[in-house]
mmCIF file of C-alpha atoms in Angstrom:
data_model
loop_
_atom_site.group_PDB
_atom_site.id
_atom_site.type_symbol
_atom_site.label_atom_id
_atom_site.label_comp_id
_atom_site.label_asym_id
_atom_site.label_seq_id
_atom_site.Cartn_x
_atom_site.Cartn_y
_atom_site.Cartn_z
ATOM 1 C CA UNK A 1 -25.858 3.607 11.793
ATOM 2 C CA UNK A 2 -22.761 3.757 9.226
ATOM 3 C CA UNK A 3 -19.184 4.192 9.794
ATOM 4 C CA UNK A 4 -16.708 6.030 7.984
ATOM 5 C CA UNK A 5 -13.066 4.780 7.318
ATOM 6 C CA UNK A 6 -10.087 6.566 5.118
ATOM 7 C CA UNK A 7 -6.778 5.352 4.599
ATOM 8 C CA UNK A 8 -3.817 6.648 3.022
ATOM 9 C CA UNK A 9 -0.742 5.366 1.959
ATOM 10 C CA UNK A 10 2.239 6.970 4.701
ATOM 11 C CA UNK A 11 6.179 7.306 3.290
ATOM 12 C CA UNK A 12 8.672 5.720 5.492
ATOM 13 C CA UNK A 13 11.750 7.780 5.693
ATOM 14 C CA UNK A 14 13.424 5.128 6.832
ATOM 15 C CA UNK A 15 12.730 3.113 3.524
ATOM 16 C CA UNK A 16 15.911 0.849 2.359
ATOM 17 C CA UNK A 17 16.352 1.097 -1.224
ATOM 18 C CA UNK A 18 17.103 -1.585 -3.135
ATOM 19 C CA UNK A 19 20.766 -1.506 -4.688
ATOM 20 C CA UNK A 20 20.055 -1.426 -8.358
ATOM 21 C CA UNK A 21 22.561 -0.506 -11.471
ATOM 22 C CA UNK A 22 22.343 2.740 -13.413
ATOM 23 C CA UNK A 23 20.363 0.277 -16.187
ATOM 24 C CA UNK A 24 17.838 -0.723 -13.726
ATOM 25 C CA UNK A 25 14.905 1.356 -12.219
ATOM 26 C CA UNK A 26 12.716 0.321 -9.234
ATOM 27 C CA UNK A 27 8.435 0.301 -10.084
ATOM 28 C CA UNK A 28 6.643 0.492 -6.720
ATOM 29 C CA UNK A 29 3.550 -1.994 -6.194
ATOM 30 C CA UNK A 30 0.386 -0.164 -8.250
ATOM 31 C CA UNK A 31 -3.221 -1.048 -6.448
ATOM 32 C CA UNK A 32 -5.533 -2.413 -8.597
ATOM 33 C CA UNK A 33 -8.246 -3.488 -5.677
ATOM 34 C CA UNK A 34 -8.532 -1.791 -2.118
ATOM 35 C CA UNK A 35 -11.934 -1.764 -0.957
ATOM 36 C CA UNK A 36 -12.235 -0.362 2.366
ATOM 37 C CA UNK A 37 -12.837 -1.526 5.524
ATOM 38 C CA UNK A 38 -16.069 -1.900 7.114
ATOM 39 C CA UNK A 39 -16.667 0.275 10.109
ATOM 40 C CA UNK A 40 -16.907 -2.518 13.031
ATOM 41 C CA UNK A 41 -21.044 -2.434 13.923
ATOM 42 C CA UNK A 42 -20.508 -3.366 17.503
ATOM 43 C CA UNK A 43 -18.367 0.087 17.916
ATOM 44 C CA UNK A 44 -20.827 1.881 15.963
ATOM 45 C CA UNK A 45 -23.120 2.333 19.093
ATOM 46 C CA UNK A 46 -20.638 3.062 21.403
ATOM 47 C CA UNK A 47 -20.059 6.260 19.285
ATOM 48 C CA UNK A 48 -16.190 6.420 20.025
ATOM 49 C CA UNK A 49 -13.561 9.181 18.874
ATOM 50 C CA UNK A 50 -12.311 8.522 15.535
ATOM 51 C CA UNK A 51 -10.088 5.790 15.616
ATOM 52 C CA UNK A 52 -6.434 5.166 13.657
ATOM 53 C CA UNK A 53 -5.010 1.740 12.763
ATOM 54 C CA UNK A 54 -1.735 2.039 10.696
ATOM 55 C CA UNK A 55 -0.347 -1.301 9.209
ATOM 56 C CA UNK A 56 2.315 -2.572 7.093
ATOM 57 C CA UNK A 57 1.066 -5.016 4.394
ATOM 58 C CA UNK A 58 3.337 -6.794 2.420
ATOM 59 C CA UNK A 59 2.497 -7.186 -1.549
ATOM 60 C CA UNK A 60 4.109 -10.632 -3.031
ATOM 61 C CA UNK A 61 5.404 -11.282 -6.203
ATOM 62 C CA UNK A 62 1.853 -12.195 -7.352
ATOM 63 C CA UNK A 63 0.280 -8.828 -6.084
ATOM 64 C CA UNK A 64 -1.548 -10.436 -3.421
ATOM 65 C CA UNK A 65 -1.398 -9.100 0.168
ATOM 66 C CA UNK A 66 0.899 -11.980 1.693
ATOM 67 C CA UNK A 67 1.717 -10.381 5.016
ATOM 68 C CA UNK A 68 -0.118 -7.511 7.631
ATOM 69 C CA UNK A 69 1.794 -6.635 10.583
ATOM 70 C CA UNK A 70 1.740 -3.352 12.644
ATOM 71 C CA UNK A 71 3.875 -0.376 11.423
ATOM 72 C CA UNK A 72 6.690 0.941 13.285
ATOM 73 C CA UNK A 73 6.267 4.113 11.943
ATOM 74 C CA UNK A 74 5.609 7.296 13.964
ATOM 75 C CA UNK A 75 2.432 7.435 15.248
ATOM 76 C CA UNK A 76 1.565 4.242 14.847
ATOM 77 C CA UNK A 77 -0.134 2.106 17.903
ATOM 78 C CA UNK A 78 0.510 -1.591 18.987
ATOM 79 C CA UNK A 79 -2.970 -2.244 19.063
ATOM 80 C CA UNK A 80 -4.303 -6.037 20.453
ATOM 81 C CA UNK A 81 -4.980 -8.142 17.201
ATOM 82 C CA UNK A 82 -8.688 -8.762 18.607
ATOM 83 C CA UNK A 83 -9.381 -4.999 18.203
ATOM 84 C CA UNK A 84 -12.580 -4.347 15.442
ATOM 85 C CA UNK A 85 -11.089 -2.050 14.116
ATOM 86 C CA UNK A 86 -7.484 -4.002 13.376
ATOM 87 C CA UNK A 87 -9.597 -6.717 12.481
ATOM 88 C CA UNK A 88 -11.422 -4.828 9.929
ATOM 89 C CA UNK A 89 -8.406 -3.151 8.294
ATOM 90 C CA UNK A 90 -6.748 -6.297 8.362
ATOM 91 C CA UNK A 91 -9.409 -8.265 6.353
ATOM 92 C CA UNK A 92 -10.034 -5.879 4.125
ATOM 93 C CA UNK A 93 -6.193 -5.081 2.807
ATOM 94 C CA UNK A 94 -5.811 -9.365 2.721
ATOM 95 C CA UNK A 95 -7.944 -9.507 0.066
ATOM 96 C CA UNK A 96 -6.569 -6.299 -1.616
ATOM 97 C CA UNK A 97 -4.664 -6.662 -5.259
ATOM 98 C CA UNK A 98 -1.727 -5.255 -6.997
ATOM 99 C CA UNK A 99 0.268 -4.890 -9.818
ATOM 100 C CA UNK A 100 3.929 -6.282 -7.722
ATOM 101 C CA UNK A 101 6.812 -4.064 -7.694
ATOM 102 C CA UNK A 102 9.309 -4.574 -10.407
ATOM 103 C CA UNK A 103 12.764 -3.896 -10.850
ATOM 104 C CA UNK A 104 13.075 -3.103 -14.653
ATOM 105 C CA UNK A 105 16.216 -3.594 -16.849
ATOM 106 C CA UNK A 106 16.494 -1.260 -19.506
ATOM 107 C CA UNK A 107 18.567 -1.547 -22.777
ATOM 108 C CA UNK A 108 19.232 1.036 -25.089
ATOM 109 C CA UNK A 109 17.597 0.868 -28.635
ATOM 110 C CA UNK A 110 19.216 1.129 -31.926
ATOM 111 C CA UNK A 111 19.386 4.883 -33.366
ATOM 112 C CA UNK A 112 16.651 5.072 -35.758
ATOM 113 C CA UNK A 113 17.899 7.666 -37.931
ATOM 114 C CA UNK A 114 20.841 6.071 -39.251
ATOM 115 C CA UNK A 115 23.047 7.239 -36.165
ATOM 116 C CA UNK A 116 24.535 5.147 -33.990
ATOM 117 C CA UNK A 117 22.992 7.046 -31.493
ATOM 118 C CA UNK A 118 20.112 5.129 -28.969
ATOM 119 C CA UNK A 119 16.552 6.925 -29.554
ATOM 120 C CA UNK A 120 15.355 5.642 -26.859
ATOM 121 C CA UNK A 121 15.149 2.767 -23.707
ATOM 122 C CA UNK A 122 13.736 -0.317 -24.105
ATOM 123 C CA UNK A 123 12.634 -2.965 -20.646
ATOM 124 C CA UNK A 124 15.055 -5.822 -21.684
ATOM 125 C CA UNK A 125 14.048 -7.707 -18.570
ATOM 126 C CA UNK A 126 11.267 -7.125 -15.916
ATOM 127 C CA UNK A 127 11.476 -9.502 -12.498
ATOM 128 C CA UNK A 128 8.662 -9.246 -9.553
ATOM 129 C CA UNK A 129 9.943 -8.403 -6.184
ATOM 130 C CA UNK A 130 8.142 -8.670 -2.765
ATOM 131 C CA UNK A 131 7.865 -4.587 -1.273
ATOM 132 C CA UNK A 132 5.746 -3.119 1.642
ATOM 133 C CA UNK A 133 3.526 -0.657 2.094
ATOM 134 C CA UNK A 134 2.378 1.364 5.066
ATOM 135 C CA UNK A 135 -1.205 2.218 5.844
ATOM 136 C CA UNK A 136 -2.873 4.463 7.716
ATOM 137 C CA UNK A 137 -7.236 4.044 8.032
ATOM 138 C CA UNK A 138 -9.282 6.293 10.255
ATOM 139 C CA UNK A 139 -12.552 4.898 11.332
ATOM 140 C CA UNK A 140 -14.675 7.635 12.816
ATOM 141 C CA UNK A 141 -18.943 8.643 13.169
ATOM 142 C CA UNK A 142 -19.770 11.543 11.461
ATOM 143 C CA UNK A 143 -23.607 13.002 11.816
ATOM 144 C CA UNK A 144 -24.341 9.453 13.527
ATOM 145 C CA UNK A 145 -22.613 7.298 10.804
ATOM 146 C CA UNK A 146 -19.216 5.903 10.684
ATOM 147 C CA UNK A 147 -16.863 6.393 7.922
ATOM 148 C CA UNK A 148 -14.205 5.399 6.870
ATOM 149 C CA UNK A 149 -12.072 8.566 5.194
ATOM 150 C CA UNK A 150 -10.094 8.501 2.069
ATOM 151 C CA UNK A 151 -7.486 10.708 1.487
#
């Protein structure tokens, strides 16, 4: 038997942005490696209802997954760290890799055409910043195999 898992990554509402001047834009972590979890084999007999874990990883200034904690966003669950399925999910995203968020300075360039006028924006400065992510995986069996689902 196989198991089927999908994740997707869920907006928080609640999301604090950072305070940045009118020079400087914000560049959310880009994934560069997410393999999925593995559907837990010992649950894979048991043939359960599909199951949701939704957690809150943390992406360093390296891109590396530094941090997994539960979300506190709307239907998430507290679920008992020595769940398969949270132990799955969590495995998987630790060894996950990104591209770290970046808050970008831009400069204007010099006007091309003889004008004073800028042409364009140039990055005059680019510094990695530690950001969060929220998560949501489904595990379920579908046709006697688990997945999980990738939306």
């Amino acid at each position: 038997m196989e198991g089927q898992v999908a994740f997707q990554f869920v907006p928080d509402p609640g999301r604090v942005k950072p305070s940045l001047s009118d020079r400087q834009v914000f560049m959310p972590p880009r994934p560069l490696e997410t393999p999925l979890p593995s559907y837990p084999q010992s649950e894979l007999v048991r043939n359960t209802a599909p199951v949701t874990v939704v957690v809150r990883i943390f992406v360093g200034t390296d891109g590396s997954v530094d941090q997994v904690s539960d979300s506190p966003l709307e239907g998430s669950r507290r679920i008992d760290t020595g769940d398969p399925f949270r132990a799955s999910v969590e495995q998987a995203v630790r060894g996950w890799r990104f591209v770290s968020g970046r808050v970008r300075t831009l400069a204007e360039s010099e006007g091309s055409d003889g004008e004073r006028k800028p042409d364009f924006r140039v990055i005059a400065d680019e510094t990695p910043v530690r950001t969060y992510l929220d998560l949501r995986f489904t595990f379920e069996v579908i046709d006697g195999e688990g997945r999980v689902r990738s939306e």
